[in-house]
Amino acid sequence: MHMADALLSPVVGGSMLAASVVVAAYSIKKTQNDLDEKKIPLMGVIGAFVFAAQMINFAIPGTGSSGHIGGGMLLAILLGPYAGFLTMASILMIQALFFGDGGLLAYGSNVFNLGFFTCFIAYPLIYKWFTRKGISPKRILWGTLISAVIGLQLGAFSLVLETFLSGKTELPFVTFVLLMQPIHLVIGIVEGLITAGVVAFVWRERPEILEKTSAGLPLGKVSMKKVLTGLSIAVVVIGGGLSWFASADPDGLEWSVEKTGGTTELEASSSIHKVLADIQRKITFLPDYGFKTSESDDKVKVTAKIEQVWPAVNTGTSVSGIVGGALTLVLAGLTGIIISLSKKKKEKATL
């Protein structure tokens, strides 16, 4: 559900950015309560894992569409809602700036749609309800599955509402919502199962991570070596190799926009849209998770994409997966370090 700028008006895009900034500021304040040196590398590695996992689009049979995980529930379960939201913001920032995935005007909406509903609604109200009497594999499965579905449904509906408020008459509200909700229901089910598998792995290796995160406690002396190593290997394998097997079908959002409006190329002619598009083009160095090509090669590139043989063995894709994972690890980890330093500074000031 990475929205392009063309789906939003500047007013709605700016309002959603402001909302996400407020939630991020609140999350920074709350994260100081349970942040310790163990959680900082966990933020980085899990962020890198979600970045890589989002590159794997899985085909949805019978629709001509595809989907990928959002990752919000995984982040909330393993990091807590506050650190999870901040890590999602880091992932989406890297994707928008360096890979052209999601627009700059739409950044606030993307963070809110993918991060807020999962971290602050689905996680505390649904997942924690299922695990309120203790964490077990069965409770992990059902709690993760149902919360992932509901979190994605809320995010998809929010996206439709944002386009409606932006005055996108090409996307009639009722038609758009009737396409977006069912396709993201399927995506949510798959995401729930994938998330449950990863959470179950962490549970087997270090159940204390889930227990302390659920209780809002620092990780303390919990050994992180096996979990961090396993997730790091997964980042390299998924981003560097499995990303070749991603479906070339349009994702759920693109598919819904095309079915509703007849095209994925909606007009965005305002000066703000143009300025932000120019900025994004200049910063992006691996557009669409591949190496840059000259404008004269665009037609060849499009033709090659259409005739692409699956799996799409592509060096640019592998480089994007590994570089993107590394950049996300650094940004998410740096976020944790800055919060930790701020926390220590406040503690010293109170002495």
Coordinates of C-alpha atoms in Angstrom, one line a residue, residues 114-273:
L114 CA 1.0 1.0 7.4
G115 CA 2.1 1.9 10.9
F116 CA -0.6 3.5 13.0
F117 CA -3.4 1.0 12.6
T118 CA -1.2 -2.0 13.2
C119 CA 0.9 -0.7 16.0
F120 CA -1.7 1.3 17.9
I121 CA -5.0 -0.5 17.2
A122 CA -4.5 -4.1 15.9
Y123 CA -1.6 -4.8 18.3
P124 CA -3.0 -3.6 21.6
L125 CA -6.6 -4.4 21.0
I126 CA -6.4 -7.7 19.2
Y127 CA -3.0 -9.4 19.4
K128 CA -2.6 -8.6 23.1
W129 CA -6.1 -9.8 23.8
F130 CA -5.3 -13.2 22.3
T131 CA -2.1 -13.4 24.3
R132 CA -3.5 -11.9 27.5
K133 CA -3.3 -15.3 29.4
G134 CA 0.2 -16.0 28.2
I135 CA 2.0 -16.5 24.9
S136 CA 1.9 -19.8 23.1
P137 CA 2.3 -21.0 19.5
K138 CA -1.5 -21.3 19.1
R139 CA -2.2 -17.8 20.5
I140 CA 0.6 -16.4 18.4
L141 CA -1.0 -17.9 15.2
W142 CA -4.5 -16.7 15.8
G143 CA -3.6 -13.3 17.4
T144 CA -1.2 -12.5 14.6
L145 CA -3.5 -13.7 11.8
I146 CA -6.5 -11.8 12.9
S147 CA -4.7 -8.6 13.9
A148 CA -2.8 -8.6 10.6
V149 CA -6.0 -8.9 8.6
I150 CA -7.8 -6.1 10.6
G151 CA -4.8 -3.8 10.6
L152 CA -4.5 -4.1 6.8
Q153 CA -8.2 -3.6 6.3
L154 CA -8.1 -0.4 8.4
G155 CA -5.1 0.8 6.4
A156 CA -6.7 0.0 3.1
F157 CA -9.9 1.8 4.1
S158 CA -7.9 4.8 5.3
L159 CA -6.1 5.0 1.9
V160 CA -9.5 5.0 0.1
L161 CA -10.8 7.7 2.4
E162 CA -7.7 9.8 1.8
T163 CA -8.1 9.6 -2.0
F164 CA -11.8 10.6 -1.6
L165 CA -10.9 13.6 0.5
S166 CA -8.3 14.5 -2.1
G167 CA -11.0 14.9 -4.6
K168 CA -9.9 12.0 -6.9
T169 CA -13.1 11.7 -8.9
E170 CA -11.3 9.1 -11.1
L171 CA -11.6 6.8 -8.1
P172 CA -15.3 6.7 -7.0
F173 CA -15.4 5.9 -3.3
V174 CA -17.8 2.9 -3.3
T175 CA -16.1 1.2 -6.3
F176 CA -12.6 1.8 -5.0
V177 CA -13.4 0.5 -1.5
L178 CA -15.2 -2.6 -2.9
L179 CA -12.0 -3.5 -4.7
M180 CA -9.5 -2.5 -2.1
Q181 CA -11.0 -4.3 0.9
P182 CA -11.3 -7.8 -0.6
I183 CA -7.9 -7.9 -2.2
H184 CA -6.2 -6.7 1.0
L185 CA -8.2 -9.3 2.9
V186 CA -6.3 -12.0 1.0
I187 CA -3.0 -10.1 1.4
G188 CA -3.7 -9.7 5.1
I189 CA -4.3 -13.5 5.6
V190 CA -0.9 -14.3 3.9
E191 CA 0.8 -11.6 5.9
G192 CA -0.7 -13.0 9.1
L193 CA 0.7 -16.4 8.4
I194 CA 4.1 -15.1 7.4
T195 CA 4.3 -12.9 10.5
A196 CA 3.2 -15.8 12.7
G197 CA 6.0 -17.9 11.4
V198 CA 8.6 -15.2 12.1
V199 CA 7.2 -14.6 15.6
A200 CA 7.1 -18.3 16.3
F201 CA 10.8 -18.5 15.4
V202 CA 11.7 -15.7 17.9
W203 CA 9.4 -17.4 20.5
R204 CA 11.3 -20.7 20.1
E205 CA 14.7 -19.0 20.3
R206 CA 14.1 -16.3 22.9
P207 CA 10.6 -16.2 24.4
E208 CA 11.7 -13.5 26.8
I209 CA 11.7 -11.0 23.8
L210 CA 8.0 -11.4 23.3
E211 CA 7.2 -11.5 27.0
K212 CA 9.2 -8.3 27.9
T213 CA 8.0 -6.5 24.8
S214 CA 4.4 -7.3 25.6
A215 CA 4.9 -6.1 29.2
G216 CA 6.6 -2.9 28.0
L217 CA 9.9 -3.8 29.8
P218 CA 13.5 -3.3 28.7
L219 CA 15.1 -6.5 27.2
G220 CA 17.8 -6.4 29.8
K221 CA 20.1 -9.4 29.8
V222 CA 18.2 -11.4 27.1
S223 CA 20.7 -12.9 24.6
M224 CA 20.0 -11.6 21.1
K225 CA 22.7 -13.5 19.2
K226 CA 20.5 -16.3 17.6
V227 CA 17.6 -14.0 16.7
L228 CA 19.8 -11.2 15.2
T229 CA 21.9 -13.8 13.3
G230 CA 18.8 -15.6 11.9
L231 CA 17.1 -12.4 10.8
S232 CA 20.3 -11.0 9.3
I233 CA 20.8 -14.1 7.2
A234 CA 17.2 -13.9 6.1
V235 CA 17.7 -10.3 5.0
V236 CA 20.6 -11.3 2.7
V237 CA 18.8 -14.4 1.4
I238 CA 15.5 -12.6 0.8
G239 CA 16.8 -9.3 -0.5
G240 CA 19.7 -10.8 -2.4
G241 CA 18.1 -13.8 -4.0
L242 CA 14.4 -14.6 -3.2
S243 CA 13.5 -11.1 -4.5
W244 CA 14.1 -12.5 -8.0
F245 CA 11.0 -14.6 -7.5
A246 CA 8.6 -11.7 -6.8
S247 CA 5.5 -11.6 -8.9
A248 CA 5.5 -9.0 -11.7
D249 CA 1.7 -8.5 -11.4
P250 CA 0.5 -5.1 -10.0
D251 CA 0.1 -5.0 -6.3
G252 CA -3.3 -4.7 -4.6
L253 CA -3.3 -0.9 -4.7
E254 CA -2.2 -0.6 -8.3
W255 CA -4.6 -3.3 -9.3
S256 CA -7.5 -1.6 -7.5
V257 CA -6.6 1.9 -9.0
E258 CA -6.5 0.4 -12.5
K259 CA -9.7 -1.5 -12.1
T260 CA -11.5 1.6 -10.7
G261 CA -10.0 4.4 -12.8
G262 CA -9.0 2.5 -15.9
T263 CA -5.3 3.5 -15.6
T264 CA -2.5 3.6 -13.0
E265 CA -1.2 6.9 -14.4
L266 CA -3.4 9.5 -12.5
E267 CA -2.8 13.1 -13.2
A268 CA -1.0 15.2 -10.6
S269 CA -0.4 18.6 -12.1
S270 CA 0.1 20.9 -9.1
S271 CA 3.4 22.7 -8.6
I272 CA 3.9 20.8 -5.3
H273 CA 3.6 17.5 -7.0

